[in-house]
Structure formats: structure tokens, C-alpha cells
Amino acid sequence: ETGVTQTPRHLVMGMTNKKSLKCEQHLGHNAMYWYKQSAKKPLELMFVYNFKEQTENNSVPSRFSPECPNSSHLFLHLHTLQPEDSALYLCASSQAGEVSGEQFFGPGTRLTVL
Amino acid sequence: AQKVTQAQTEISVVEKEDVTLDCVYETRDTTYYLFWYKQPPSGELVFLIRRNSFDEQNEISGRYSWNFQKSTSSFNFTITASQVVDSAVYFCALSVNFGNEKLTFGTGTRLTIIP
């Protein structure tokens, strides 16, 4: 595997379900991100992890719970979501602290909340 | 606060035509970084270019070129001799941090190249 991978690619869940999104980066980066992409809205940064420590929580509701067990893996735990949470969730990684100019993105998980 | 505006929601051009995607940004910081990303139908965003606020030189990479003008706070992207493979959503983004930990994205421009 190369780059940034995300599983599952598609997820349909009810409002009472609990599910998790997984992201893995194979680039040796030390920063990882979760973004939410809704139709006709800018990409919204949700969480940032640098060296496994959360450095940004962009006022995200508590029904979204991130977990970063190591610098290569990032999870987004979901529970009691709302239909308006349906969106494409993108994971990205970068080498924080360097002016590399580049965040590498995964293909995203298309989430539908019924 | 930072803001990025991409006023063009959708653009369609016939193959081989040139097309320019507009990006206007707002920031009070004097040091900042501007980016363009491409999002093909597969979903992942692909990095195209980064520019820092001290470098106003325009850049050309193959059929792609970028025009950075601080006077108008714009960072426009031109594709010359467009091809069907250029069809995608293009995002302009801004960061004021060292590195790129917090990117502020525009709403994107959906570009369709008609064969």
C-alpha cells in the first residue's frame, strides 16, 4: 500500500449505530487530519494530530471522536449521528514543521446517515 | 480569520480551449501560503502547487500556470489546451501557519471538459 488509505470507502448507518472510520498513511508523516466535505460547502477541518497529540478540534460535536494510536493510523469513531452528518470524510497526512506545502489525502469515506 | 473565495461554481469548456479558475483570498497575516488541489471523481485531493506570500513569481508547469497577485489578493489557475482528464473539482486553499497544519479551503470549482 502506498500513500493514504481509508476504509471503508462507503458506509451507511442509522442514527443509533456506532461505527469507525480508519485512515492509514504509509508516507512516514507525523501529522494527520480529518476533514468533512459536504455538498456545496468548503472542506471543513475537523481534527489535527501532530506526533499523535491532538492539536486542533475545530468545534466538532462530541458524536465524532478521533483516535490516533500512532503516527500512521487515525480513526474517527462515530455514534448517534444525525442525517446532516452525511458527507465525504477525508483523511490527510503531512510532515508537520516543514514547509513542504503538501497534505496528502486519502480517497475518503462516503458516509450516509439514515 | 482567513477566507478563500472561488466564485466560479462550475465551468464547462470544449477540449483544447484554455480555462482560468479564479481564487481570491483574505488574510491579515503577512506570511501565508496558497495552494491549489485537484479532486478527480475518485475522491482524493491531489496537490498541484504551493506559493508563499513572498514569492509573487508566476509559475508554469506544463499546461498549468498560476498567476499570484498580492495587489488583488488573487491566485488564479490557468489550464492551457484543456483535456478531458482535466475534468475535476479544483480547490484553492490558504494557510497562515508555518507548514500547512490548518488549510482554509474555498468551495471549489467543478471543471468539465467537453470532448
PDB file of C-alpha atoms in Angstrom:
ATOM      1  CA  GLU A   1       0.000   0.000   0.000  1.00  0.00           C
ATOM      2  CA  THR A   2       1.172   3.480  -0.749  1.00  0.00           C
ATOM      3  CA  GLY A   3       0.039   6.954   0.180  1.00  0.00           C
ATOM      4  CA  VAL A   4      -3.017   7.401   2.366  1.00  0.00           C
ATOM      5  CA  THR A   5      -5.676   4.716   2.555  1.00  0.00           C
ATOM      6  CA  GLN A   6      -9.133   4.920   4.069  1.00  0.00           C
ATOM      7  CA  THR A   7     -11.642   2.242   4.955  1.00  0.00           C
ATOM      8  CA  PRO A   8     -14.434   1.730   4.391  1.00  0.00           C
ATOM      9  CA  ARG A   9     -14.957   3.657   1.172  1.00  0.00           C
ATOM     10  CA  HIS A  10     -18.707   3.731   1.691  1.00  0.00           C
ATOM     11  CA  LEU A  11     -20.731   3.491   4.890  1.00  0.00           C
ATOM     12  CA  VAL A  12     -24.443   3.623   5.548  1.00  0.00           C
ATOM     13  CA  MET A  13     -25.524   3.784   9.170  1.00  0.00           C
ATOM     14  CA  GLY A  14     -28.555   4.502  11.267  1.00  0.00           C
ATOM     15  CA  MET A  15     -28.635   7.273  13.829  1.00  0.00           C
ATOM     16  CA  THR A  16     -28.277   4.824  16.703  1.00  0.00           C
ATOM     17  CA  ASN A  17     -25.336   2.896  15.276  1.00  0.00           C
ATOM     18  CA  LYS A  18     -21.700   3.104  16.289  1.00  0.00           C
ATOM     19  CA  LYS A  19     -19.098   2.822  13.578  1.00  0.00           C
ATOM     20  CA  SER A  20     -15.478   3.792  12.988  1.00  0.00           C
ATOM     21  CA  LEU A  21     -13.600   5.184  10.029  1.00  0.00           C
ATOM     22  CA  LYS A  22      -9.989   4.176   9.581  1.00  0.00           C
ATOM     23  CA  CYS A  23      -7.121   6.019   7.960  1.00  0.00           C
ATOM     24  CA  GLU A  24      -3.579   4.769   7.439  1.00  0.00           C
ATOM     25  CA  GLN A  25      -0.654   6.644   5.956  1.00  0.00           C
ATOM     26  CA  HIS A  26       2.431   4.940   4.534  1.00  0.00           C
ATOM     27  CA  LEU A  27       4.453   8.110   3.996  1.00  0.00           C
ATOM     28  CA  GLY A  28       6.310   8.428   7.285  1.00  0.00           C
ATOM     29  CA  HIS A  29       4.477  11.633   8.150  1.00  0.00           C
ATOM     30  CA  ASN A  30       3.926  12.905  11.674  1.00  0.00           C
ATOM     31  CA  ALA A  31       0.695  14.850  11.240  1.00  0.00           C
ATOM     32  CA  MET A  32      -2.750  13.565  10.339  1.00  0.00           C
ATOM     33  CA  TYR A  33      -6.060  15.293   9.693  1.00  0.00           C
ATOM     34  CA  TRP A  34      -9.763  14.643   9.381  1.00  0.00           C
ATOM     35  CA  TYR A  35     -11.819  16.789   7.019  1.00  0.00           C
ATOM     36  CA  LYS A  36     -15.527  16.822   6.277  1.00  0.00           C
ATOM     37  CA  GLN A  37     -16.677  17.584   2.746  1.00  0.00           C
ATOM     38  CA  SER A  38     -20.368  18.385   2.359  1.00  0.00           C
ATOM     39  CA  ALA A  39     -22.061  19.324  -0.875  1.00  0.00           C
ATOM     40  CA  LYS A  40     -21.525  22.949  -1.884  1.00  0.00           C
ATOM     41  CA  LYS A  41     -19.510  23.749   1.237  1.00  0.00           C
ATOM     42  CA  PRO A  42     -15.784  24.285   1.719  1.00  0.00           C
ATOM     43  CA  LEU A  43     -13.825  21.413   3.133  1.00  0.00           C
ATOM     44  CA  GLU A  44     -14.041  21.674   6.885  1.00  0.00           C
ATOM     45  CA  LEU A  45     -11.059  20.784   9.008  1.00  0.00           C
ATOM     46  CA  MET A  46     -12.257  18.671  11.930  1.00  0.00           C
ATOM     47  CA  PHE A  47      -9.192  17.434  13.790  1.00  0.00           C
ATOM     48  CA  VAL A  48      -5.415  17.695  13.585  1.00  0.00           C
ATOM     49  CA  TYR A  49      -2.930  15.374  15.219  1.00  0.00           C
ATOM     50  CA  ASN A  50       0.775  16.168  15.446  1.00  0.00           C
ATOM     51  CA  PHE A  51       3.000  13.410  16.781  1.00  0.00           C
ATOM     52  CA  LYS A  52      -0.140  11.572  17.985  1.00  0.00           C
ATOM     53  CA  GLU A  53      -1.281  14.578  20.026  1.00  0.00           C
ATOM     54  CA  GLN A  54      -4.471  16.359  19.104  1.00  0.00           C
ATOM     55  CA  THR A  55      -3.627  19.959  18.317  1.00  0.00           C
ATOM     56  CA  GLU A  56      -6.873  21.064  16.755  1.00  0.00           C
ATOM     57  CA  ASN A  57     -10.520  20.365  17.395  1.00  0.00           C
ATOM     58  CA  ASN A  58     -12.481  22.666  15.198  1.00  0.00           C
ATOM     59  CA  SER A  59     -15.637  22.815  17.340  1.00  0.00           C
ATOM     60  CA  VAL A  60     -16.648  19.348  16.257  1.00  0.00           C
ATOM     61  CA  PRO A  61     -19.652  17.775  18.034  1.00  0.00           C
ATOM     62  CA  SER A  62     -18.809  15.092  20.557  1.00  0.00           C
ATOM     63  CA  ARG A  63     -20.596  12.444  18.486  1.00  0.00           C
ATOM     64  CA  PHE A  64     -17.352  12.453  16.467  1.00  0.00           C
ATOM     65  CA  SER A  65     -14.460  11.035  18.469  1.00  0.00           C
ATOM     66  CA  PRO A  66     -10.975  10.824  16.948  1.00  0.00           C
ATOM     67  CA  GLU A  67      -8.248   8.446  17.978  1.00  0.00           C
ATOM     68  CA  CYS A  68      -4.610   8.445  16.916  1.00  0.00           C
ATOM     69  CA  PRO A  69      -2.819   5.403  18.387  1.00  0.00           C
ATOM     70  CA  ASN A  70       0.369   6.060  16.428  1.00  0.00           C
ATOM     71  CA  SER A  71       1.603   8.412  13.746  1.00  0.00           C
ATOM     72  CA  SER A  72       0.484   6.077  10.964  1.00  0.00           C
ATOM     73  CA  HIS A  73      -3.102   5.446  11.997  1.00  0.00           C
ATOM     74  CA  LEU A  74      -6.069   7.689  12.602  1.00  0.00           C
ATOM     75  CA  PHE A  75      -9.594   6.696  13.477  1.00  0.00           C
ATOM     76  CA  LEU A  76     -12.865   8.573  13.610  1.00  0.00           C
ATOM     77  CA  HIS A  77     -15.390   6.943  15.914  1.00  0.00           C
ATOM     78  CA  LEU A  78     -18.989   7.768  15.145  1.00  0.00           C
ATOM     79  CA  HIS A  79     -22.026   7.427  17.401  1.00  0.00           C
ATOM     80  CA  THR A  80     -25.576   8.761  17.390  1.00  0.00           C
ATOM     81  CA  LEU A  81     -25.006  10.717  14.204  1.00  0.00           C
ATOM     82  CA  GLN A  82     -27.556  12.927  12.503  1.00  0.00           C
ATOM     83  CA  PRO A  83     -28.611  12.899   8.842  1.00  0.00           C
ATOM     84  CA  GLU A  84     -26.778  16.209   8.329  1.00  0.00           C
ATOM     85  CA  ASP A  85     -23.543  14.389   9.146  1.00  0.00           C
ATOM     86  CA  SER A  86     -23.802  12.612   5.793  1.00  0.00           C
ATOM     87  CA  ALA A  87     -20.735  13.698   3.834  1.00  0.00           C
ATOM     88  CA  LEU A  88     -17.407  12.624   2.421  1.00  0.00           C
ATOM     89  CA  TYR A  89     -14.846  12.286   5.205  1.00  0.00           C
ATOM     90  CA  LEU A  90     -11.296  12.800   4.059  1.00  0.00           C
ATOM     91  CA  CYS A  91      -8.133  11.911   5.881  1.00  0.00           C
ATOM     92  CA  ALA A  92      -4.816  13.584   5.122  1.00  0.00           C
ATOM     93  CA  SER A  93      -1.244  13.469   6.349  1.00  0.00           C
ATOM     94  CA  SER A  94       1.771  15.727   6.149  1.00  0.00           C
ATOM     95  CA  GLN A  95       5.199  16.288   7.605  1.00  0.00           C
ATOM     96  CA  ALA A  96       4.411  18.941  10.202  1.00  0.00           C
ATOM     97  CA  GLY A  97       7.029  21.565  10.919  1.00  0.00           C
ATOM     98  CA  GLU A  98       8.357  21.560   7.398  1.00  0.00           C
ATOM     99  CA  VAL A  99       7.269  23.976   4.740  1.00  0.00           C
ATOM    100  CA  SER A 100       6.561  21.109   2.426  1.00  0.00           C
ATOM    101  CA  GLY A 101       3.376  22.644   1.176  1.00  0.00           C
ATOM    102  CA  GLU A 102       1.661  19.385   0.799  1.00  0.00           C
ATOM    103  CA  GLN A 103      -1.013  17.449   2.580  1.00  0.00           C
ATOM    104  CA  PHE A 104      -1.570  14.025   1.080  1.00  0.00           C
ATOM    105  CA  PHE A 105      -5.200  12.977   1.009  1.00  0.00           C
ATOM    106  CA  GLY A 106      -6.895   9.620   1.054  1.00  0.00           C
ATOM    107  CA  PRO A 107      -9.835   8.781  -1.224  1.00  0.00           C
ATOM    108  CA  GLY A 108     -12.372   9.420   1.511  1.00  0.00           C
ATOM    109  CA  THR A 109     -15.244   7.561   3.123  1.00  0.00           C
ATOM    110  CA  ARG A 110     -18.683   8.414   1.779  1.00  0.00           C
ATOM    111  CA  LEU A 111     -20.937   8.354   4.838  1.00  0.00           C
ATOM    112  CA  THR A 112     -24.722   8.257   4.682  1.00  0.00           C
ATOM    113  CA  VAL A 113     -26.705   8.582   7.890  1.00  0.00           C
ATOM    114  CA  LEU A 114     -30.302   7.389   7.659  1.00  0.00           C
TER     115      LEU A 114
ATOM    116  CA  ALA B   1      -9.798  34.837  10.191  1.00  0.00           C
ATOM    117  CA  GLN B   2      -8.919  33.529   6.789  1.00  0.00           C
ATOM    118  CA  LYS B   3     -11.243  33.203   3.835  1.00  0.00           C
ATOM    119  CA  VAL B   4     -10.932  31.807   0.329  1.00  0.00           C
ATOM    120  CA  THR B   5     -13.477  32.605  -2.367  1.00  0.00           C
ATOM    121  CA  GLN B   6     -13.896  30.675  -5.582  1.00  0.00           C
ATOM    122  CA  ALA B   7     -16.736  32.485  -7.261  1.00  0.00           C
ATOM    123  CA  GLN B   8     -16.991  30.075 -10.173  1.00  0.00           C
ATOM    124  CA  THR B   9     -19.057  27.109  -9.055  1.00  0.00           C
ATOM    125  CA  GLU B  10     -18.983  25.268 -12.368  1.00  0.00           C
ATOM    126  CA  ILE B  11     -17.207  25.811 -15.661  1.00  0.00           C
ATOM    127  CA  SER B  12     -17.538  23.876 -18.905  1.00  0.00           C
ATOM    128  CA  VAL B  13     -15.223  24.314 -21.844  1.00  0.00           C
ATOM    129  CA  VAL B  14     -14.614  22.420 -25.026  1.00  0.00           C
ATOM    130  CA  GLU B  15     -11.459  20.359 -25.182  1.00  0.00           C
ATOM    131  CA  LYS B  16      -8.329  22.273 -26.240  1.00  0.00           C
ATOM    132  CA  GLU B  17      -9.688  25.577 -25.010  1.00  0.00           C
ATOM    133  CA  ASP B  18      -7.861  27.486 -22.292  1.00  0.00           C
ATOM    134  CA  VAL B  19      -9.615  27.997 -18.981  1.00  0.00           C
ATOM    135  CA  THR B  20      -8.844  30.108 -15.921  1.00  0.00           C
ATOM    136  CA  LEU B  21     -10.058  29.295 -12.426  1.00  0.00           C
ATOM    137  CA  ASP B  22     -10.280  32.251 -10.076  1.00  0.00           C
ATOM    138  CA  CYS B  23      -9.279  32.359  -6.431  1.00  0.00           C
ATOM    139  CA  VAL B  24      -9.472  35.344  -4.106  1.00  0.00           C
ATOM    140  CA  TYR B  25      -8.214  35.146  -0.546  1.00  0.00           C
ATOM    141  CA  GLU B  26      -8.433  37.192   2.626  1.00  0.00           C
ATOM    142  CA  THR B  27      -5.975  37.229   5.493  1.00  0.00           C
ATOM    143  CA  ARG B  28      -4.423  39.775   7.826  1.00  0.00           C
ATOM    144  CA  ASP B  29      -1.222  37.799   8.118  1.00  0.00           C
ATOM    145  CA  THR B  30       1.757  38.963   6.109  1.00  0.00           C
ATOM    146  CA  THR B  31       3.168  35.458   5.827  1.00  0.00           C
ATOM    147  CA  TYR B  32       0.877  32.926   4.264  1.00  0.00           C
ATOM    148  CA  TYR B  33       0.793  30.050   1.789  1.00  0.00           C
ATOM    149  CA  LEU B  34      -1.560  29.447  -1.095  1.00  0.00           C
ATOM    150  CA  PHE B  35      -2.372  26.091  -2.633  1.00  0.00           C
ATOM    151  CA  TRP B  36      -4.297  24.502  -5.447  1.00  0.00           C
ATOM    152  CA  TYR B  37      -5.641  20.973  -5.187  1.00  0.00           C
ATOM    153  CA  LYS B  38      -7.429  18.836  -7.772  1.00  0.00           C
ATOM    154  CA  GLN B  39     -10.177  16.391  -6.788  1.00  0.00           C
ATOM    155  CA  PRO B  40     -10.916  13.891  -9.547  1.00  0.00           C
ATOM    156  CA  PRO B  41     -14.025  11.670  -9.394  1.00  0.00           C
ATOM    157  CA  SER B  42     -12.082   9.110  -7.355  1.00  0.00           C
ATOM    158  CA  GLY B  43     -12.262  11.492  -4.392  1.00  0.00           C
ATOM    159  CA  GLU B  44      -8.754  12.105  -3.132  1.00  0.00           C
ATOM    160  CA  LEU B  45      -7.372  15.608  -3.356  1.00  0.00           C
ATOM    161  CA  VAL B  46      -4.187  15.879  -5.378  1.00  0.00           C
ATOM    162  CA  PHE B  47      -1.726  18.634  -4.580  1.00  0.00           C
ATOM    163  CA  LEU B  48      -0.861  20.862  -7.542  1.00  0.00           C
ATOM    164  CA  ILE B  49       1.091  23.832  -6.228  1.00  0.00           C
ATOM    165  CA  ARG B  50       2.100  25.849  -3.185  1.00  0.00           C
ATOM    166  CA  ARG B  51       3.070  29.522  -3.177  1.00  0.00           C
ATOM    167  CA  ASN B  52       4.292  31.599  -0.251  1.00  0.00           C
ATOM    168  CA  SER B  53       3.383  35.227   0.176  1.00  0.00           C
ATOM    169  CA  PHE B  54       6.910  36.444  -0.517  1.00  0.00           C
ATOM    170  CA  ASP B  55       7.121  34.839  -3.913  1.00  0.00           C
ATOM    171  CA  GLU B  56       4.983  36.578  -6.477  1.00  0.00           C
ATOM    172  CA  GLN B  57       6.607  34.978  -9.447  1.00  0.00           C
ATOM    173  CA  ASN B  58       4.167  33.279 -11.722  1.00  0.00           C
ATOM    174  CA  GLU B  59       4.730  29.624 -12.302  1.00  0.00           C
ATOM    175  CA  ILE B  60       4.251  27.362 -15.262  1.00  0.00           C
ATOM    176  CA  SER B  61       4.206  23.595 -15.160  1.00  0.00           C
ATOM    177  CA  GLY B  62       3.384  22.041 -18.473  1.00  0.00           C
ATOM    178  CA  ARG B  63      -0.134  23.088 -19.402  1.00  0.00           C
ATOM    179  CA  TYR B  64      -0.729  24.578 -15.945  1.00  0.00           C
ATOM    180  CA  SER B  65       0.133  28.102 -14.904  1.00  0.00           C
ATOM    181  CA  TRP B  66      -0.567  30.190 -11.854  1.00  0.00           C
ATOM    182  CA  ASN B  67      -0.864  33.946 -11.530  1.00  0.00           C
ATOM    183  CA  PHE B  68      -0.302  35.263  -7.997  1.00  0.00           C
ATOM    184  CA  GLN B  69      -1.134  38.944  -7.473  1.00  0.00           C
ATOM    185  CA  LYS B  70      -0.919  40.302  -3.937  1.00  0.00           C
ATOM    186  CA  SER B  71      -2.360  43.638  -5.023  1.00  0.00           C
ATOM    187  CA  THR B  72      -5.684  41.981  -5.779  1.00  0.00           C
ATOM    188  CA  SER B  73      -5.311  39.062  -3.308  1.00  0.00           C
ATOM    189  CA  SER B  74      -5.757  36.613  -6.126  1.00  0.00           C
ATOM    190  CA  PHE B  75      -4.132  33.332  -7.056  1.00  0.00           C
ATOM    191  CA  ASN B  76      -5.623  32.259 -10.369  1.00  0.00           C
ATOM    192  CA  PHE B  77      -5.011  28.977 -12.138  1.00  0.00           C
ATOM    193  CA  THR B  78      -4.972  28.574 -15.920  1.00  0.00           C
ATOM    194  CA  ILE B  79      -5.079  25.346 -17.872  1.00  0.00           C
ATOM    195  CA  THR B  80      -3.913  25.691 -21.441  1.00  0.00           C
ATOM    196  CA  ALA B  81      -5.165  23.383 -24.179  1.00  0.00           C
ATOM    197  CA  SER B  82      -7.524  21.618 -21.801  1.00  0.00           C
ATOM    198  CA  GLN B  83      -8.010  17.861 -21.930  1.00  0.00           C
ATOM    199  CA  VAL B  84     -10.825  15.607 -20.789  1.00  0.00           C
ATOM    200  CA  VAL B  85      -8.584  14.312 -17.975  1.00  0.00           C
ATOM    201  CA  ASP B  86      -8.588  17.810 -16.527  1.00  0.00           C
ATOM    202  CA  SER B  87     -12.243  17.369 -15.583  1.00  0.00           C
ATOM    203  CA  ALA B  88     -12.357  17.559 -11.783  1.00  0.00           C
ATOM    204  CA  VAL B  89     -13.161  19.836  -8.889  1.00  0.00           C
ATOM    205  CA  TYR B  90     -10.375  22.288  -8.171  1.00  0.00           C
ATOM    206  CA  PHE B  91      -9.831  23.788  -4.737  1.00  0.00           C
ATOM    207  CA  CYS B  92      -7.835  26.819  -3.757  1.00  0.00           C
ATOM    208  CA  ALA B  93      -6.602  26.896  -0.150  1.00  0.00           C
ATOM    209  CA  LEU B  94      -4.778  29.181   2.260  1.00  0.00           C
ATOM    210  CA  SER B  95      -2.597  28.550   5.296  1.00  0.00           C
ATOM    211  CA  VAL B  96      -1.065  31.089   7.650  1.00  0.00           C
ATOM    212  CA  ASN B  97       0.860  28.593   9.721  1.00  0.00           C
ATOM    213  CA  PHE B  98       4.408  27.531   9.224  1.00  0.00           C
ATOM    214  CA  GLY B  99       3.913  24.395   7.242  1.00  0.00           C
ATOM    215  CA  ASN B 100       0.319  23.708   6.419  1.00  0.00           C
ATOM    216  CA  GLU B 101      -1.396  22.421   9.526  1.00  0.00           C
ATOM    217  CA  LYS B 102      -4.534  24.484   9.022  1.00  0.00           C
ATOM    218  CA  LEU B 103      -5.733  24.831   5.485  1.00  0.00           C
ATOM    219  CA  THR B 104      -8.709  27.043   4.727  1.00  0.00           C
ATOM    220  CA  PHE B 105     -10.353  25.858   1.526  1.00  0.00           C
ATOM    221  CA  GLY B 106     -12.580  27.577  -0.978  1.00  0.00           C
ATOM    222  CA  THR B 107     -15.806  25.909  -2.077  1.00  0.00           C
ATOM    223  CA  GLY B 108     -14.194  24.567  -5.229  1.00  0.00           C
ATOM    224  CA  THR B 109     -14.818  24.947  -8.960  1.00  0.00           C
ATOM    225  CA  ARG B 110     -16.158  21.992 -10.882  1.00  0.00           C
ATOM    226  CA  LEU B 111     -14.469  21.952 -14.276  1.00  0.00           C
ATOM    227  CA  THR B 112     -15.917  19.880 -17.093  1.00  0.00           C
ATOM    228  CA  ILE B 113     -14.004  19.466 -20.321  1.00  0.00           C
ATOM    229  CA  ILE B 114     -16.298  18.570 -23.195  1.00  0.00           C
ATOM    230  CA  PRO B 115     -14.743  16.274 -25.807  1.00  0.00           C
TER     231      PRO B 115
END
